[in-house]
Tab-separated table of C-alpha atoms in Angstrom:
chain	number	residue	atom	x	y	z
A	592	UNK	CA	5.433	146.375	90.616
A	593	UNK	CA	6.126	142.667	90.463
A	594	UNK	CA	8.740	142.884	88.005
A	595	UNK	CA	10.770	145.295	89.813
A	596	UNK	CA	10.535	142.929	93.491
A	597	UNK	CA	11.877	140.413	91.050
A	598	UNK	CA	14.319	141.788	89.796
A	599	UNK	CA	15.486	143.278	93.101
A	600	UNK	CA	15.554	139.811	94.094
A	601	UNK	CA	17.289	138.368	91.742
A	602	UNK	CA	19.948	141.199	91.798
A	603	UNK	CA	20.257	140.081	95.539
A	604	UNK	CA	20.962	136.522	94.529
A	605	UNK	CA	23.676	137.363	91.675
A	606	UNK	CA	25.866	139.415	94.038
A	607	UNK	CA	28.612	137.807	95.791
A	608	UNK	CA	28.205	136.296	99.240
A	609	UNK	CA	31.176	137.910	101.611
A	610	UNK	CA	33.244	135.050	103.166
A	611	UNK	CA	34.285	135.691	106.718
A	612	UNK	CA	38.049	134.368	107.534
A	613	UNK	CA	39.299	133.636	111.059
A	614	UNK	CA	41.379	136.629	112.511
A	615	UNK	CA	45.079	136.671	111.538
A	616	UNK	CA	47.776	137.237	114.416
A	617	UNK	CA	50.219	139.619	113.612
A	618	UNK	CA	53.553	139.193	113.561
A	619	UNK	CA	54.331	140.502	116.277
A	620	UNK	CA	52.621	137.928	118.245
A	621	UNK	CA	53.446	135.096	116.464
A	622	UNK	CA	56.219	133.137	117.554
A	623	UNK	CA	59.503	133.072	115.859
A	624	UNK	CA	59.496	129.367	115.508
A	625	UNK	CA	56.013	129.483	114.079
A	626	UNK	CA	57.108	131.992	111.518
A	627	UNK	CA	60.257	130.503	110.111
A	628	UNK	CA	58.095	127.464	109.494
A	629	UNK	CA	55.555	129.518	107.890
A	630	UNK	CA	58.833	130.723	105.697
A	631	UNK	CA	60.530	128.076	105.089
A	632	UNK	CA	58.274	124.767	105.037
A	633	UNK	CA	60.789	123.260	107.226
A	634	UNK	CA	60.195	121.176	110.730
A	635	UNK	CA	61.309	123.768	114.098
A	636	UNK	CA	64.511	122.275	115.624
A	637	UNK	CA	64.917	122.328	119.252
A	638	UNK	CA	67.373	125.260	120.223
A	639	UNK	CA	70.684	123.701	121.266
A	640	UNK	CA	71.041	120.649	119.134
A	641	UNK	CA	72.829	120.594	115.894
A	642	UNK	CA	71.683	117.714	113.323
A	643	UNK	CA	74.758	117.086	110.642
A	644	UNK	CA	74.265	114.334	107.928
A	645	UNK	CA	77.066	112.735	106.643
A	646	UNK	CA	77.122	111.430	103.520
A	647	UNK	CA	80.675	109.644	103.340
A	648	UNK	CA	81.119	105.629	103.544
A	649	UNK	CA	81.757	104.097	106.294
A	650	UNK	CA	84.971	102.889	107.115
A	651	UNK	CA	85.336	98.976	106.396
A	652	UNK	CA	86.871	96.730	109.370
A	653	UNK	CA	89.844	94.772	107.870
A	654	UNK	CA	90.912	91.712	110.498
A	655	UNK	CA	94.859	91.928	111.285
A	656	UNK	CA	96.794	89.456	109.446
A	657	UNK	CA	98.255	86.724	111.056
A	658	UNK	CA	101.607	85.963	109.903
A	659	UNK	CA	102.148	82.025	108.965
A	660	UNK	CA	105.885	80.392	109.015
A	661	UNK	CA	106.582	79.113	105.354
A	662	UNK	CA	109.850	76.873	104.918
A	663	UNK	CA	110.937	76.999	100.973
A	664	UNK	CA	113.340	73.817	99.785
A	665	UNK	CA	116.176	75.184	98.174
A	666	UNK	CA	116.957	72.098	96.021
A	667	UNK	CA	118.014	73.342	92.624
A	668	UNK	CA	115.333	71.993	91.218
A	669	UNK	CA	112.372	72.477	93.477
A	670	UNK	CA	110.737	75.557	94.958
A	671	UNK	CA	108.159	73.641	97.011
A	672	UNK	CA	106.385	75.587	100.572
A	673	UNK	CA	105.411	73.735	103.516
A	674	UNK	CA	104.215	75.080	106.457
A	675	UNK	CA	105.739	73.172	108.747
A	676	UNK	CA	109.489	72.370	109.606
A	677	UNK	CA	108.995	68.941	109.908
A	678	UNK	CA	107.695	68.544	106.626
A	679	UNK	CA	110.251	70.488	105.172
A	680	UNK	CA	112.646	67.787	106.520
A	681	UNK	CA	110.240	64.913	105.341
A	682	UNK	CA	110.019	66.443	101.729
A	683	UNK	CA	113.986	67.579	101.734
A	684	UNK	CA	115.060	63.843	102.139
A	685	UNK	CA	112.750	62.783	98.868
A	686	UNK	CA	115.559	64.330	97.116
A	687	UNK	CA	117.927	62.051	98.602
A	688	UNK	CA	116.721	58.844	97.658
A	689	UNK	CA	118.739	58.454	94.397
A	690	UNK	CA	121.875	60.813	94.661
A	691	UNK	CA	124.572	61.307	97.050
A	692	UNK	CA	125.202	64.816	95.582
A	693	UNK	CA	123.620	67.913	98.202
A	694	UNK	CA	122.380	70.184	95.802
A	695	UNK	CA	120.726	72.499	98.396
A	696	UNK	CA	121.308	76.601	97.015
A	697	UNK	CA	125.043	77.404	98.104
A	698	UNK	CA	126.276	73.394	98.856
A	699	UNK	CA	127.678	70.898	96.985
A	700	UNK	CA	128.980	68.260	99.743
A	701	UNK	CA	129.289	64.738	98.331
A	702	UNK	CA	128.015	62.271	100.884
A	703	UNK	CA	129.535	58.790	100.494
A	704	UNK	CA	126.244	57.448	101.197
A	705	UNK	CA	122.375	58.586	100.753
A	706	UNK	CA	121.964	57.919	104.768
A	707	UNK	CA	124.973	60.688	105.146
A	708	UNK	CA	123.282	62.781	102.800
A	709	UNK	CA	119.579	62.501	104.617
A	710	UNK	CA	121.676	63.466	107.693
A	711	UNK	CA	123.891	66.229	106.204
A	712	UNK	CA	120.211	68.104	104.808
A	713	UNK	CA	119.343	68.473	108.595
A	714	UNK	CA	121.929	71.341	108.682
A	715	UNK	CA	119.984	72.860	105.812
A	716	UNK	CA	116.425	72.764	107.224
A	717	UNK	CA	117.234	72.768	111.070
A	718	UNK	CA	114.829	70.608	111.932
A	719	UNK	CA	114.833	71.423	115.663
A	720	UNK	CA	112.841	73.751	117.138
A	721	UNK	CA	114.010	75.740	120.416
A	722	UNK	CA	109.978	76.141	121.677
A	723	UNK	CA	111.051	79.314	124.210
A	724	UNK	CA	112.820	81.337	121.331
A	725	UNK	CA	111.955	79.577	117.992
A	726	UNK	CA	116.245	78.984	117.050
A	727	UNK	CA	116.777	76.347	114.391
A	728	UNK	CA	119.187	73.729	115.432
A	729	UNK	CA	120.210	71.515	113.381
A	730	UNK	CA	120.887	68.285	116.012
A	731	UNK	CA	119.263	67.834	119.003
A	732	UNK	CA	122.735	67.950	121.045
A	733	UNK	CA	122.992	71.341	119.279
A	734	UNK	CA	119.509	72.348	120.587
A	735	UNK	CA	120.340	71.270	124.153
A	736	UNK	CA	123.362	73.642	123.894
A	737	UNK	CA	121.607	76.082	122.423
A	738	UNK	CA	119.114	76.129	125.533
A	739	UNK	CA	121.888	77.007	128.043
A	740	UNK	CA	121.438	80.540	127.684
A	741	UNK	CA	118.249	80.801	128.137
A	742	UNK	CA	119.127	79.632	132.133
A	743	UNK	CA	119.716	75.955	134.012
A	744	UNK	CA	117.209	74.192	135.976
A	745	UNK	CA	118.082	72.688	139.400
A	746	UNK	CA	120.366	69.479	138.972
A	747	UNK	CA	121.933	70.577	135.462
A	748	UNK	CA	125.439	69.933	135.230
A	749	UNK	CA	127.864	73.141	135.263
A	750	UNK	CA	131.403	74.200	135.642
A	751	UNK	CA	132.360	76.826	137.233
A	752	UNK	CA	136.145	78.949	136.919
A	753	UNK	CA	138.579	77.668	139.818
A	754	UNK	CA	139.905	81.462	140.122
A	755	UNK	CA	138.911	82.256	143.802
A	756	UNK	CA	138.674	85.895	142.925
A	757	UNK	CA	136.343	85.492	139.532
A	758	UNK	CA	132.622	85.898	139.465
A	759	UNK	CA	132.018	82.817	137.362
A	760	UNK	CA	133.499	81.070	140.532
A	761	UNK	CA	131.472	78.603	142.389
A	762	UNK	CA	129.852	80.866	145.133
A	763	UNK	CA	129.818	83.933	142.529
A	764	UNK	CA	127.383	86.048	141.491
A	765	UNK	CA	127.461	84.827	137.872
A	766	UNK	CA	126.001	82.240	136.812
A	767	UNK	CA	128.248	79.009	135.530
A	768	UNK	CA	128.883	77.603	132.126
A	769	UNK	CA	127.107	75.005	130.352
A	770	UNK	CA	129.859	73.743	128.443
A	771	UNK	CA	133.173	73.077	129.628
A	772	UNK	CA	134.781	74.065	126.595
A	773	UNK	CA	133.439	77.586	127.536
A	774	UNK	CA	134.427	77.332	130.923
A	775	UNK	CA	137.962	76.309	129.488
A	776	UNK	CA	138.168	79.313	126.857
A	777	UNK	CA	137.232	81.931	130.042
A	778	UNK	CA	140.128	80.451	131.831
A	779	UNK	CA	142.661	80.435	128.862
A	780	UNK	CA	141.194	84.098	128.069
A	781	UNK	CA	140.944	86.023	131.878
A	782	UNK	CA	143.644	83.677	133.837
A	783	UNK	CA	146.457	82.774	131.495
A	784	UNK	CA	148.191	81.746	133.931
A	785	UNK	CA	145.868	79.367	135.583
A	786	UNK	CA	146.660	75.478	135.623
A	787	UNK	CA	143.630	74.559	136.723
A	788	UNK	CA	140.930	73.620	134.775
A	789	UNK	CA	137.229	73.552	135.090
A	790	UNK	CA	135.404	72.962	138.250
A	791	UNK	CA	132.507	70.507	137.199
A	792	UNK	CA	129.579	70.749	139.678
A	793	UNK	CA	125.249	70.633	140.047
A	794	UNK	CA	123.735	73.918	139.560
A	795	UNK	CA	120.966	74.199	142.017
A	796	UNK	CA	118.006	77.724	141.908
């Protein structure tokens, strides 16, 4: 009698203990978001908002460049840059300090002394700067001419044409010339047979 409690007992203790898991929701209940997560391992996104990853470099930011005058010497034997026209000047009359001979590219002028040739290289490197238009003159009387066009200031010296009927007149609605050699070829060129010359006078705004 005591062998078979035992071994009712211990029959009882081999058998294997039932494990009781929570209730499961069907899927009909569970929410779509909650299922493809369940499906795919992957984080919900929020309806409306598209994520894209791009994987190409970004585009580098170059600074413009800046553009910076360079003035070559043309001596046949030199090839030497400066930045500046002044110094091209400075370093152009080196190569006048034992020769009379201009041996700028394209020139061959014989100076009869190294002072003429000094001077003649200012044709070559134009030493003066116009500062509203950057022109090149080569003189500063040809740099005051050269400023005429761009307009006179009040007390300049003009002439004007003496044709009473010409808009370069004084009075007209043209402005005058500079130069009275260009007030003298208007007159030869649009009143032949004018013999009259220039009318000098003060421009005034």
């Amino acid at each position: 009698m005591l062998n078979s409690t035992t071994s009712s007992i211990g029959a009882q203790n081999l058998a294997p203990a039932e494990i009781e898991y929570p209730p499961t929701q069907s899927s009909d209940s569970m929410p779509s978001s909650v299922m493809s997560q369940s499906v795919t391992g992957s984080s919900p996104r929020k309806r409306g908002r598209l994520v894209s990853l791009s994987l190409a470099e970004p585009k580098k930011q170059y600074k413009p460049l800046i553009p910076s005058a360079v003035h070559r010497c043309k001596w046949a034997t030199c090839s030497e840059t400066l930045d500046c026209i002044s110094k091209l000047r400075t370093h152009a009359r080196t190569h006048a300090a034992s020769q009379t001979i201009c041996m700028w590219s394209g020139c061959l002028k014989i100076s009869e002394s190294i002072p003429d040739l000094r001077r003649h290289l200012d044709s070559h490197t134009k030493p003066y700067l116009c500062s509203m238009c950057q022109h090149q003159a080569a003189t500063a009387r040809d740099l005051s001419r050269h400023k005429l066009c761009h307009g006179f200031t009040s007390g300049s010296s003009v002439y004007y044409c003496p044709s009473p009927s010409c808009p370069y007149r004084q009075g007209g609605h043209k402005l005058p010339f500079g130069r009275r050699d260009n007030a003298l070829r208007h007159i030869n060129n649009r009143h032949p047979s004018s013999t009259d010359g220039p009318v000098p006078g003060i421009y005034q705004n």
